[in-house]
Amino acid sequence: MIKVESPHFFRDISFFNFLTYLLVLMFQIKNRPLGIVLLWQLVFACVVAVICGLLSGINGAFSGFFGVLVSVVAGGAYAVLISRHSGYSAGDVLRTALRAEAVKIFLIVMLLWIVFAAYKDLKPVIFIGSFAAAVLISSMAVFVSEKPRVKKHIN
């Protein structure tokens, strides 16, 4: 169990249960670019937590981490819904994309509200700044190829 003195709402969250949930979520994502970008965001969350923790203390670290985490959770839900798509018509593809985007927006709004309401020592500038940076990282999925590169050996 994580025992932190300042953030009262998050005092008894089991960090390992949370990591287990994220790993299960990652294995359900069949879309390679979205999975890669989610990994980038998780690495970014750790970097933001360390940097903000050094500059602003434990509340800054949690604020930065939670800002990125909002985007990771919403993006993960989006990726899972996209990965479960089984239709082949244009209407089915569009319906799945719109449904996944609606779920993502709903989760973002709800998670932002929950963190603002529950975490009394939140540093809003760090929280919103890290969230905005994570959203920019999520747009990088366009630059990740669907198939991994295969190196050809010339003998």
C-alpha positions in Angstrom: 0.0 0.0 0.0 1.2 3.5 -0.8 1.2 5.6 2.4 1.5 9.3 1.5 0.8 12.0 4.1 -0.5 14.8 2.0 -3.0 13.6 -0.6 -5.8 12.3 1.6 -7.9 10.8 -1.2 -5.1 8.6 -2.6 -3.7 7.3 0.7 -4.7 3.7 0.5 -4.4 2.9 -3.2 -2.4 -0.2 -3.9 0.2 0.8 -6.5 0.7 -2.8 -7.6 -3.0 -3.3 -8.3 -3.0 -0.2 -10.4 0.1 -1.4 -12.4 -1.6 -4.7 -12.9 -4.7 -3.0 -14.3 -2.5 -1.0 -16.7 -0.6 -4.1 -17.9 -3.9 -5.9 -18.5 -5.1 -2.9 -20.4 -2.0 -2.8 -22.5 -2.3 -6.4 -23.6 -5.9 -5.8 -24.8 -4.7 -3.1 -27.2 -4.1 -4.6 -30.7 -3.4 -1.2 -32.4 0.4 -0.9 -32.4 0.6 2.9 -32.7 -1.8 3.5 -29.8 0.0 1.0 -27.6 3.4 2.6 -28.3 2.0 6.1 -27.6 0.5 4.9 -24.3 3.9 3.6 -23.3 5.5 6.9 -24.2 2.9 8.6 -22.0 3.6 6.3 -19.1 7.4 7.1 -19.4 6.5 10.8 -19.6 4.4 10.4 -16.4 7.3 9.1 -14.5 9.6 11.8 -15.8 7.1 14.5 -15.0 6.6 13.1 -11.5 10.4 13.1 -10.8 11.0 16.6 -12.2 7.9 18.2 -10.6 8.7 16.4 -7.4 12.2 17.9 -7.3 11.0 21.4 -8.2 7.7 21.5 -6.2 7.7 18.7 -3.7 5.4 15.7 -3.3 2.2 17.6 -4.2 3.8 18.8 -7.4 4.9 15.2 -8.2 1.4 13.9 -7.7 -0.2 16.7 -9.6 2.1 16.2 -12.6 1.6 12.4 -12.5 -2.2 12.6 -12.2 -2.3 15.1 -15.1 -0.6 12.6 -17.4 -2.5 9.7 -15.9 -5.8 11.3 -16.9 -4.7 11.2 -20.5 -3.3 7.7 -20.2 -6.5 6.2 -18.8 -8.7 8.0 -21.4 -6.3 7.0 -24.2 -6.2 3.4 -23.0 -10.0 3.2 -23.0 -10.0 4.6 -26.5 -7.4 2.2 -27.7 -9.2 -0.8 -26.2 -12.5 0.2 -27.9 -10.7 0.7 -31.2 -9.0 -2.7 -30.8 -12.3 -4.5 -30.2 -13.7 -3.3 -33.5 -14.9 -6.1 -35.7 -17.0 -4.5 -38.4 -15.8 -4.0 -41.9 -18.2 -1.5 -43.4 -17.5 2.2 -43.4 -20.5 2.8 -41.1 -19.2 0.3 -38.5 -15.7 1.9 -38.6 -17.2 5.4 -38.1 -19.6 4.3 -35.4 -16.7 2.6 -33.5 -14.5 5.7 -33.8 -17.2 8.1 -32.7 -18.1 5.8 -29.7 -14.5 5.5 -28.7 -13.9 9.2 -28.9 -17.1 9.9 -26.9 -15.9 7.5 -24.2 -12.5 9.2 -24.2 -13.9 12.7 -23.8 -16.3 11.6 -21.1 -13.4 10.0 -19.1 -11.2 13.0 -19.5 -13.9 15.3 -18.2 -14.8 13.0 -15.3 -11.2 12.3 -14.3 -10.2 15.9 -14.4 -13.2 16.7 -12.2 -12.5 13.9 -9.8 -8.9 14.9 -9.3 -9.8 18.6 -8.8 -12.5 17.7 -6.3 -10.6 15.0 -4.4 -7.0 16.2 -4.2 -7.0 19.3 -2.0 -3.3 20.0 -2.3 -3.3 19.9 -6.1 -1.0 22.3 -8.0 -3.4 23.3 -10.9 -0.7 24.7 -13.2 1.4 21.5 -13.0 -1.7 19.3 -13.3 -3.1 21.1 -16.4 0.3 21.6 -17.9 1.2 17.9 -17.7 -2.2 16.9 -19.0 -1.8 19.2 -22.0 1.7 17.8 -22.7 0.3 14.3 -22.5 -2.5 15.1 -24.9 0.1 16.4 -27.4 2.1 13.2 -27.0 -1.1 11.2 -27.7 -1.3 12.9 -31.1 2.1 11.4 -32.0 0.4 8.1 -32.9 0.1 9.3 -36.5 3.9 9.0 -36.7 4.2 5.4 -35.5 4.0 2.8 -38.2 1.5 0.0 -38.0 4.1 -2.6 -38.7 7.5 -2.7 -36.9 10.6 -2.2 -38.9 12.5 -5.3 -40.0 16.2 -5.0 -40.4 17.6 -6.8 -43.4 21.0 -8.3 -42.9 23.3 -8.1 -45.9 25.9 -10.9 -46.0 
